[in-house]
Coordinates of C-alpha atoms and ligand atoms in Angstrom, one line a residue:
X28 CA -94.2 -32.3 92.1
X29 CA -95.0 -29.0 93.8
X30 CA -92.3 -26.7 92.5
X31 CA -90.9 -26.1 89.5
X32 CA -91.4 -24.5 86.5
X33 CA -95.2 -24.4 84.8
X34 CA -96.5 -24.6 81.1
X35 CA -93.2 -22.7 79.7
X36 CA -93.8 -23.6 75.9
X37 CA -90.5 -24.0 75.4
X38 CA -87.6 -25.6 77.5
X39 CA -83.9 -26.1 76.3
X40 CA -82.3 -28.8 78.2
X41 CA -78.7 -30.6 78.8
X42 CA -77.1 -27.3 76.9
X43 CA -73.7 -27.7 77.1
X44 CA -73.1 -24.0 77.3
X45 CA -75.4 -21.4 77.8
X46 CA -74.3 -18.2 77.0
X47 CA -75.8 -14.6 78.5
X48 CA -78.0 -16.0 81.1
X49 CA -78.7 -14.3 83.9
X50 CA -81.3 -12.5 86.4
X51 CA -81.2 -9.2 84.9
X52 CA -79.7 -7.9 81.2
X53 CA -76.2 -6.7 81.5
X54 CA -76.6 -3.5 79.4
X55 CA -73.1 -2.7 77.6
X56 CA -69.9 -4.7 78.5
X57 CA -66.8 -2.2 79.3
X58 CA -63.6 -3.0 78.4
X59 CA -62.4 -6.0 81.1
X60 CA -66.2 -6.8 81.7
X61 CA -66.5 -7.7 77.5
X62 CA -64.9 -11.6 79.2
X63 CA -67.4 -11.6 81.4
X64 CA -70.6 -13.0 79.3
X65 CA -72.2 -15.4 81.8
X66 CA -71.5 -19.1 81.1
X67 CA -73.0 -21.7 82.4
X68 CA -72.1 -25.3 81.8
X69 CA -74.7 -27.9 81.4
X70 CA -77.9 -25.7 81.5
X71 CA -81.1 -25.3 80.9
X72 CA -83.5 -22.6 79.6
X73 CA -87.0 -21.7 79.7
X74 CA -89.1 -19.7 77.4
X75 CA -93.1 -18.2 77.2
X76 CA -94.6 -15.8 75.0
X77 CA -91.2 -15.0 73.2
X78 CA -89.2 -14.1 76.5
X79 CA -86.7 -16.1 78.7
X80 CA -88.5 -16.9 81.5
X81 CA -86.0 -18.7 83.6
X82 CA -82.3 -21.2 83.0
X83 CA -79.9 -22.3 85.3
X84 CA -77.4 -25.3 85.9
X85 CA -79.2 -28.6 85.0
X86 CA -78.3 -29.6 88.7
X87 CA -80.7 -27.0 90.3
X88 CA -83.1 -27.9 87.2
X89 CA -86.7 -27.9 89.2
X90 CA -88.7 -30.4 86.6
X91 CA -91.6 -29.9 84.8
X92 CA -94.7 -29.0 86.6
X93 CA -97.1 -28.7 83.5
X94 CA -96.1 -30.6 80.4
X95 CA -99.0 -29.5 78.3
X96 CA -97.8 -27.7 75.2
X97 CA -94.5 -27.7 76.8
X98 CA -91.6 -28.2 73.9
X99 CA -88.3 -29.7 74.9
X100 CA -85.2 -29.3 73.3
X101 CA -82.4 -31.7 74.0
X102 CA -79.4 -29.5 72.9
X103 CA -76.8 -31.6 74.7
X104 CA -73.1 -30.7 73.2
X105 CA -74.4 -28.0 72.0
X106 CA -73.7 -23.7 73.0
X107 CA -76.7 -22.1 73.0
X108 CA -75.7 -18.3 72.2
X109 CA -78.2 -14.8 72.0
X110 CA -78.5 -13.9 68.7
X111 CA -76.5 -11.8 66.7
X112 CA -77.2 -7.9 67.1
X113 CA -76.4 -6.2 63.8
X114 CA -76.4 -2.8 64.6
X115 CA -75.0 -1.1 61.2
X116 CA -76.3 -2.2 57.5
X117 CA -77.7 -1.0 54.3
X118 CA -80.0 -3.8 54.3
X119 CA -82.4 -1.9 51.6
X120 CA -80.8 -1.5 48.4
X121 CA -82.3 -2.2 45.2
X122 CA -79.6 -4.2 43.1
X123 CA -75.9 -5.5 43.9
X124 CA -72.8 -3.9 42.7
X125 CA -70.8 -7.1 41.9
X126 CA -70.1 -5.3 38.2
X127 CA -68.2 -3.1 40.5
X128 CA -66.7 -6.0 42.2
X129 CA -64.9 -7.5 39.2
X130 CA -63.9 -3.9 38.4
X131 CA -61.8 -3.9 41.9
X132 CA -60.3 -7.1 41.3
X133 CA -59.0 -5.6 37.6
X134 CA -57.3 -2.6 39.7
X135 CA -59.4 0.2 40.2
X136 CA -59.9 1.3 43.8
X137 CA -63.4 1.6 45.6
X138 CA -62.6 5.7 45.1
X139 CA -61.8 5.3 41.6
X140 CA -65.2 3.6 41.1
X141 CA -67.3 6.6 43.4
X142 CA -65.2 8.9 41.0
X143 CA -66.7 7.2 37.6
X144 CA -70.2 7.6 39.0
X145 CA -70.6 3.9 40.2
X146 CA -70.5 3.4 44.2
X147 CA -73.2 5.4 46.3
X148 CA -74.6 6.6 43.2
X149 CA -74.5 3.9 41.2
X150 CA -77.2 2.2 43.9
X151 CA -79.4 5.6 44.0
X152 CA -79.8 5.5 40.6
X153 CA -81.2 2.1 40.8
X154 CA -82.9 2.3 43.9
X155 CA -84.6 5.4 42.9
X156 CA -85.8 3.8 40.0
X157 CA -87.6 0.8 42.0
X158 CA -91.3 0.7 43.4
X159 CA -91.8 1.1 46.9
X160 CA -93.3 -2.6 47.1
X161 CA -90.7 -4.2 44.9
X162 CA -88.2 -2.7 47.2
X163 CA -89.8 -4.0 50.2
X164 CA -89.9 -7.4 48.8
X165 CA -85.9 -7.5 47.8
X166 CA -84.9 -6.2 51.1
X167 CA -87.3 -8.8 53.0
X168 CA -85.6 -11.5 51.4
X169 CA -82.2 -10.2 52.5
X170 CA -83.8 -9.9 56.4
X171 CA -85.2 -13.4 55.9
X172 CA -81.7 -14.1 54.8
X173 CA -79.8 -12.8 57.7
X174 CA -82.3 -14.2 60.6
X175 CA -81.8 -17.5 59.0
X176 CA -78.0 -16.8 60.4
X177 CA -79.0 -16.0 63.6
X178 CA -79.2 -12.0 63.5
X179 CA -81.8 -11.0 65.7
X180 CA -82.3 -7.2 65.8
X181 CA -81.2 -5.2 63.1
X182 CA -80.4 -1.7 62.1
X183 CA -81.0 -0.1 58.7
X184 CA -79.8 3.0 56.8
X185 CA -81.3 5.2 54.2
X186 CA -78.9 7.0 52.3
X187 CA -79.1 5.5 48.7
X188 CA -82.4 7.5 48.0
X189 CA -80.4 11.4 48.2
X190 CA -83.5 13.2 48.1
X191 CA -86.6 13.6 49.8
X192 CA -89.3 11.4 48.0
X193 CA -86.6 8.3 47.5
X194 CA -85.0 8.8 51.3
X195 CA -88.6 8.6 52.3
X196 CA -89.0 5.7 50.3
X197 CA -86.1 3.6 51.8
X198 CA -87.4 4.2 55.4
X199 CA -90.9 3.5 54.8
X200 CA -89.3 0.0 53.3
X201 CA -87.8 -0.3 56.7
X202 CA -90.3 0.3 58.8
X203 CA -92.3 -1.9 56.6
X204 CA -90.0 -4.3 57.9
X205 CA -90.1 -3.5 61.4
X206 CA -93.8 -3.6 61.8
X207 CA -93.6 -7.2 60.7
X208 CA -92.4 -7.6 64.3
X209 CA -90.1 -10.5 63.6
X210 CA -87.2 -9.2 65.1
X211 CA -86.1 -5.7 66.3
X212 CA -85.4 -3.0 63.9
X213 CA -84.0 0.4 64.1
X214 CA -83.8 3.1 61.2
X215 CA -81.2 5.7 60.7
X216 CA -81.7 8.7 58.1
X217 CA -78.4 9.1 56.4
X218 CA -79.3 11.4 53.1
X219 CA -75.8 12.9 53.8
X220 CA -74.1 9.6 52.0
X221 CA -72.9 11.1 49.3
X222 CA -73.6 14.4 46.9
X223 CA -75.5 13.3 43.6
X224 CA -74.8 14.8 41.0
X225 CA -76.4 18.5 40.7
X226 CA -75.2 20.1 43.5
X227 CA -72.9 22.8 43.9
X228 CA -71.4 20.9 47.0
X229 CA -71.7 19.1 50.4
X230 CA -72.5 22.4 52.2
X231 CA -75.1 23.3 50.0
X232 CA -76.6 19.6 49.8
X233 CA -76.1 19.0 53.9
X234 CA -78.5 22.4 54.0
X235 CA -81.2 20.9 52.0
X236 CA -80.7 17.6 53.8
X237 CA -81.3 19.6 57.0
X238 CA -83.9 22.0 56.5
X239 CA -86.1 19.5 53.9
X240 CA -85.8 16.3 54.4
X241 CA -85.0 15.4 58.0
X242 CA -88.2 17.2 59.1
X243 CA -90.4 15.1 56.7
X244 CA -88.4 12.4 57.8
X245 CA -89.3 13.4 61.4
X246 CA -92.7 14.4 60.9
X247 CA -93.6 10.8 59.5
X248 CA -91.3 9.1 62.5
X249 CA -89.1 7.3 60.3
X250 CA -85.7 7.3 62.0
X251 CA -84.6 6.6 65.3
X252 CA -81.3 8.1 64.7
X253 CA -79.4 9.8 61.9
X254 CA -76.0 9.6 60.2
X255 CA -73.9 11.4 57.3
X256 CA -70.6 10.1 56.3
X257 CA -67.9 12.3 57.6
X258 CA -65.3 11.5 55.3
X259 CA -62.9 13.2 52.6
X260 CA -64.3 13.2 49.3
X261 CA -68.2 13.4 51.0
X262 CA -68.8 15.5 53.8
X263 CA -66.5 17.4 56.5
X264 CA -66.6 18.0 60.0
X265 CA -68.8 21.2 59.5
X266 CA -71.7 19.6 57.5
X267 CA -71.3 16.8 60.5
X268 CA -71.6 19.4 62.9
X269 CA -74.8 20.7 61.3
X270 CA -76.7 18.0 61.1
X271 CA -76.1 16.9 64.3
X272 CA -76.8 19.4 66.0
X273 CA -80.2 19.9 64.3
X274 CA -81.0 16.5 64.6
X275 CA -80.5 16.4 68.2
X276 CA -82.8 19.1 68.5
X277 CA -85.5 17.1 67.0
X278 CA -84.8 14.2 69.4
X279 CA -82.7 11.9 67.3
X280 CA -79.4 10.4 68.6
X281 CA -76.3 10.3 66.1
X282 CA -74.7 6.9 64.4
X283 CA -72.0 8.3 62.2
X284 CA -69.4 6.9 59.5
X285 CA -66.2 8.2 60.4
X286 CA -62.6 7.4 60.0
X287 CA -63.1 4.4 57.0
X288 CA -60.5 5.7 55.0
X289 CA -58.8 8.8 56.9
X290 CA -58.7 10.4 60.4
X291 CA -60.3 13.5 60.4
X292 CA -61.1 14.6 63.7
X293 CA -64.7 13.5 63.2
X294 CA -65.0 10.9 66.1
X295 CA -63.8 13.7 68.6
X296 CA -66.5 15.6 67.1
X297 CA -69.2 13.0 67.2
X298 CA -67.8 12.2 71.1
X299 CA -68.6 16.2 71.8
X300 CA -71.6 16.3 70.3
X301 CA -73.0 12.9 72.3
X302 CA -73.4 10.5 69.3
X303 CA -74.6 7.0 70.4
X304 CA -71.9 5.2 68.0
X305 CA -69.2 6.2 65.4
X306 CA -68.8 3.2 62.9
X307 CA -65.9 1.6 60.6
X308 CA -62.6 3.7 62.1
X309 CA -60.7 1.5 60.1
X310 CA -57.7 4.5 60.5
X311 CA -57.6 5.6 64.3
X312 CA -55.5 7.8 66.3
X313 CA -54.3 7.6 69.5
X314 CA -56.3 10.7 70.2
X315 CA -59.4 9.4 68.9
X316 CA -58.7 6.2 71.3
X317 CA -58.3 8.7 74.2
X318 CA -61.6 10.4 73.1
X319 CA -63.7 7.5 72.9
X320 CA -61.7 6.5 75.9
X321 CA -63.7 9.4 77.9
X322 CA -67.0 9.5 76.3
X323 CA -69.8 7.3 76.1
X324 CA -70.1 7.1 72.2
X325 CA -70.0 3.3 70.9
X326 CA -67.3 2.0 68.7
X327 CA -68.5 -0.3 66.0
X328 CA -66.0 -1.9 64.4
X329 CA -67.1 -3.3 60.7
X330 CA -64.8 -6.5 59.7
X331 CA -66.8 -7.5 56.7
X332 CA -66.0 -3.8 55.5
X333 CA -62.1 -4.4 55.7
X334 CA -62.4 -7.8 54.1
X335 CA -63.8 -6.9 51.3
X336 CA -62.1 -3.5 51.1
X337 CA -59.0 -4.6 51.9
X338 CA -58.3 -1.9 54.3
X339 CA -57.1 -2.0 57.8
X340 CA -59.0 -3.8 60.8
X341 CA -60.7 -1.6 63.2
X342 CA -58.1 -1.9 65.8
X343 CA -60.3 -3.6 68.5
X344 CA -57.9 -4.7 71.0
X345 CA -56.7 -1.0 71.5
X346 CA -60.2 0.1 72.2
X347 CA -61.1 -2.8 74.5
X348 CA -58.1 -2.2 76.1
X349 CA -59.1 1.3 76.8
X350 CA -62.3 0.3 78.5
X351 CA -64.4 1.4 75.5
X352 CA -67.6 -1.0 74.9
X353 CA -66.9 -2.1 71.0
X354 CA -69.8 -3.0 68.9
X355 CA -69.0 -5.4 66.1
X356 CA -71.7 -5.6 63.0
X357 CA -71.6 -6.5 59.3
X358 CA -72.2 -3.2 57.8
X359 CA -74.1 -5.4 54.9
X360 CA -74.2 -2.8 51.5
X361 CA -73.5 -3.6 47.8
X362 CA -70.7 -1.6 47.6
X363 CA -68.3 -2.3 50.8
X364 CA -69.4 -5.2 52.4
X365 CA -71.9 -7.5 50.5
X366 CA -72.8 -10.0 53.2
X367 CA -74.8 -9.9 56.3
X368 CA -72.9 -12.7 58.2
X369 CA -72.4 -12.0 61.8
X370 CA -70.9 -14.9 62.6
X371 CA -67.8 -14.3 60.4
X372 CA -67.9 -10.8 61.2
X373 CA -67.8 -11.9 65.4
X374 CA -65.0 -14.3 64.2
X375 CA -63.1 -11.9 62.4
X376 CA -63.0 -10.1 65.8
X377 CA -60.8 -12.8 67.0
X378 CA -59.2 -13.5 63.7
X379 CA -58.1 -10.1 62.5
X380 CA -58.5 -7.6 65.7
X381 CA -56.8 -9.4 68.7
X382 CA -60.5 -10.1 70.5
X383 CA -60.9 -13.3 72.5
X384 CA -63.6 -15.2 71.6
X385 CA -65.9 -13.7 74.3
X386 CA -65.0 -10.8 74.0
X387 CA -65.6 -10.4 70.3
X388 CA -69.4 -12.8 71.2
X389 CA -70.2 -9.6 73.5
X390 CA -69.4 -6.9 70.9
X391 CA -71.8 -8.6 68.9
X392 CA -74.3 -9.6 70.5
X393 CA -75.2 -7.4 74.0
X394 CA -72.7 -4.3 72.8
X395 CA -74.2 -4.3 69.7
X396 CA -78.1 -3.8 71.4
X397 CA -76.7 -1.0 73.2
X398 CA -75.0 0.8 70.2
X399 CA -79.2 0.6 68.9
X400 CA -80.1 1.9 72.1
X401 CA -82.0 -2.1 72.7
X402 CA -79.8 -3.8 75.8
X403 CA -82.7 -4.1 77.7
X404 CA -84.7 -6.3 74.9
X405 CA -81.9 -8.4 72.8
X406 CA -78.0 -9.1 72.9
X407 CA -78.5 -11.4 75.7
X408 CA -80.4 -14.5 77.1
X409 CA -81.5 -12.7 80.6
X410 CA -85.1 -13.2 82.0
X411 CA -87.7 -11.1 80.1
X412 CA -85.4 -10.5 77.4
X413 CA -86.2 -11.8 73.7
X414 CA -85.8 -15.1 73.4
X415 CA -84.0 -15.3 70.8
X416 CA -80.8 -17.2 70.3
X417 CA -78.8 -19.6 68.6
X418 CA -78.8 -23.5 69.4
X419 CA -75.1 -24.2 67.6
X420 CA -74.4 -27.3 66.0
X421 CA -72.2 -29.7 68.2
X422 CA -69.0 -27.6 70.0
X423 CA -66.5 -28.2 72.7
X424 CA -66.5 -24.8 73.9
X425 CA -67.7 -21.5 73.4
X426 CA -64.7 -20.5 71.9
X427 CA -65.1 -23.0 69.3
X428 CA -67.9 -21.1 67.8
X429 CA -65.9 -18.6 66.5
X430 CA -62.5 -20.1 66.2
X431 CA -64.5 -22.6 63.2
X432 CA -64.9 -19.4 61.2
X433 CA -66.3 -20.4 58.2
X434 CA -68.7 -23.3 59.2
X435 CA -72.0 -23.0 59.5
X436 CA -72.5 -22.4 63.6
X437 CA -76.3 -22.8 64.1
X438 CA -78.6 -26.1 63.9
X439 CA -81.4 -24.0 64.8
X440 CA -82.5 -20.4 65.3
X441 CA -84.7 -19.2 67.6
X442 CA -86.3 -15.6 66.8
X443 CA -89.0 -14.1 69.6
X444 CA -90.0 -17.6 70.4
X445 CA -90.0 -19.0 67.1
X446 CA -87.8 -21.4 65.2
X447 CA -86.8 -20.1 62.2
X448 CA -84.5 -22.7 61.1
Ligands
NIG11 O1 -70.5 1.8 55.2 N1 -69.0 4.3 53.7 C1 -70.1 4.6 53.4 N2 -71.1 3.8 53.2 C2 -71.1 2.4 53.1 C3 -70.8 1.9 51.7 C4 -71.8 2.3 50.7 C5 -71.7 1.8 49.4 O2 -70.6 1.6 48.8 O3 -72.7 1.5 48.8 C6 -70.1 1.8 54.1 O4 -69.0 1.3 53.7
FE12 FE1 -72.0 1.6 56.4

């Protein structure tokens, strides 16, 4: 045979959908364009070195030029899908909360808990208390965990350190991580989580936050972006305003917690001041849709957060509707949402915030690279991305993967080129 495809180590074939394929990555997917995930019915892929190399329809399929250490996959019936993109979790935490959990379920509210000293602090006290290494081995587990499920980049917060040796701490653990290179990780410095105990107040705190610890945190490289949790009862729009703007002056881009419980004004704020994503907005305004609307500042949506929370669903249709590009992740913590599960977070997308399937596949998979700054590299199946990708267990559609919510969805997982299930 003289054309065709040569020595590709690995080659899916007879996929019954392929999903994200295409000559180029597609970067974020705007409102209307979130349907538009390519599909392509009985397909094939091909993968070297980690990357896609090249896929198509199995009619135009050129053959096998060089079978040696050639792989094939026969994934007939099967959607093969990129993997998931969790751009928002806590990943690194020392010690669940479910003490805290069973305290919810008797009647207290996840306030009333912050306001007896567990919640945020509850976890820095632990956390503090834990080895660097030990640390890095509980939190590898959990990332082990997750790309088991099919989450292939990831990002992770500090914030349950809340001051400079233990916030250092936390993002060495996840660089640790990172420089693993299994999959994808980016780190976001958020020692404005909450105020410990000691301090005369947010403003105060924020100010040592700014001047002490985000340039050690700089100076090491720890973070690619930074975060503070604009919220009433932690910090306001001013101490928001203050560390953003300084950390923009040391080159870091903003991923903020805004709107979980009340609308503040902080996701204008974060639009203004160029933030890459504001995350949860269970409670949004119709301004704060118009400001999103006309900026270029992600919405990430957190389902797993409302679940578990019980509080309103990010209202996704609104924001798709208004041509915004919404992110979907698992916001994965011990105190608000104690899973990492992507694929019921995507489905909850449908389920509980008016997405079609595909649309709510795009906020979490290629919209969700983009809110981490990573479109070019995961969220989609494109050539020279990472390949990286799910190979689902039989389905009819694509729509079926998310419509059978509480199934497992992959037979096998595919992480840079290698199977991890
Ligand atoms: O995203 N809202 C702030 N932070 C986390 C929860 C942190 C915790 O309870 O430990 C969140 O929900
Ligand atoms: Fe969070």
């Amino acid at each position: 045979m003289e054309s065709g495809f040569a020595s590709g180590r690995l080659l899916i074939k007879d996929i019954g959908h392929l999903v994200g394929f295409g000559e180029a990555p597609t970067g974020r997917l705007m409102g209307a364009d979130m349907r538009r995930m390519s599909v392509i019915e009985d397909a094939w892929l091909a993968i070297e070195d980690g990357k896609v190399m090249d896929g198509g329809r199995m009619a135009d399929f050129p053959g096998i030029v060089d079978w040696n250490g050639l792989e094939v996959v026969e994934a007939a019936g099967r959607c093969v899908l990129p993997a998931w993109v969790d751009s928002h979790t806590h990943l690194v935490h020392a010690a669940s909360r479910d003490g805290e959990f069973v305290d919810r379920i008797r009647g207290l509210s996840y306030q009333e808990i912050a306001a007896n000293g567990g919640g945020i602090l509850n976890s820095a006290k632990a956390l503090r208390a834990m080895s660097e290494d030990d640390l890095f081995e509980v939190s590898l587990a959990r990332m082990e965990r997750l790309m088991r499920m099919g989450t292939g980049a990831l990002e992770i917060k500090s914030g349950y350190g809340l001051d400079l040796e233990s916030e250092l701490k936390m993002l060495r653990v996840a660089r640790r991580l990172g420089a693993l290179d299994r999959i994808p990780i980016k780190t976001t410095f958020l020692g404005c989580h909450a105020v410990p105990n000691g301090w005369e107040g947010a403003a105060a705190y924020t100010r040592y936050m700014v001047e002490e610890v985000l340039p050690a945190v700089v100076a090491e490289d720890l973070a690619d972006h930074v975060d503070i949790f604009c919220e009433e009862g932690y910090f306001g729009l001013e101490e928001t305003r203050v560390l953003l703007e300084a950390a923009k002056l040391r080159g870091l881009p903003a991923k903020v917690h805004v709107n979980q419980f009340k609308a503040s004004g902080g996701v204008a704020l974060c639009v203004q001041q160029g933030a890459l994503s504001v995350d949860h907005l269970e409670v949004l305004r119709a301004e704060d849709v118009a400001e999103l609307a006309m900026g270029d500042t992600i919405p990430v949506a957190l389902p797993l957060c409302s679940l578990f929370l019980d509080l309103p669903f990010t209202p996704g249709r609104t924001l798709v509707d208004a041509d915004c590009a919404l992110a979907i992740a698992t916001d994965f913590n011990p105190g608000s949402a104690p899973s990492g599960n992507m694929h019921l977070a995507a489905a909850l997308g449908s389920i509980k915030m008016g997405l079609e399937p595909m649309e709510a596949l795009a906020a979490a998979t290629t919209n969700g690279a983009a809110a981490l700054g990573l479109e070019d590299e995961v969220g989609g199946l494109a050539k020279g991305q990472e390949a990286s990708l799910l190979v689902t267990r039989p389905l009819g559609s694509v729509n079926e993967a998310l419509y059978a919510f509480g199934d497992p969805l992959a037979e096998r997982v595919l992480l840079r080129g290698h199977w991890v299930v």
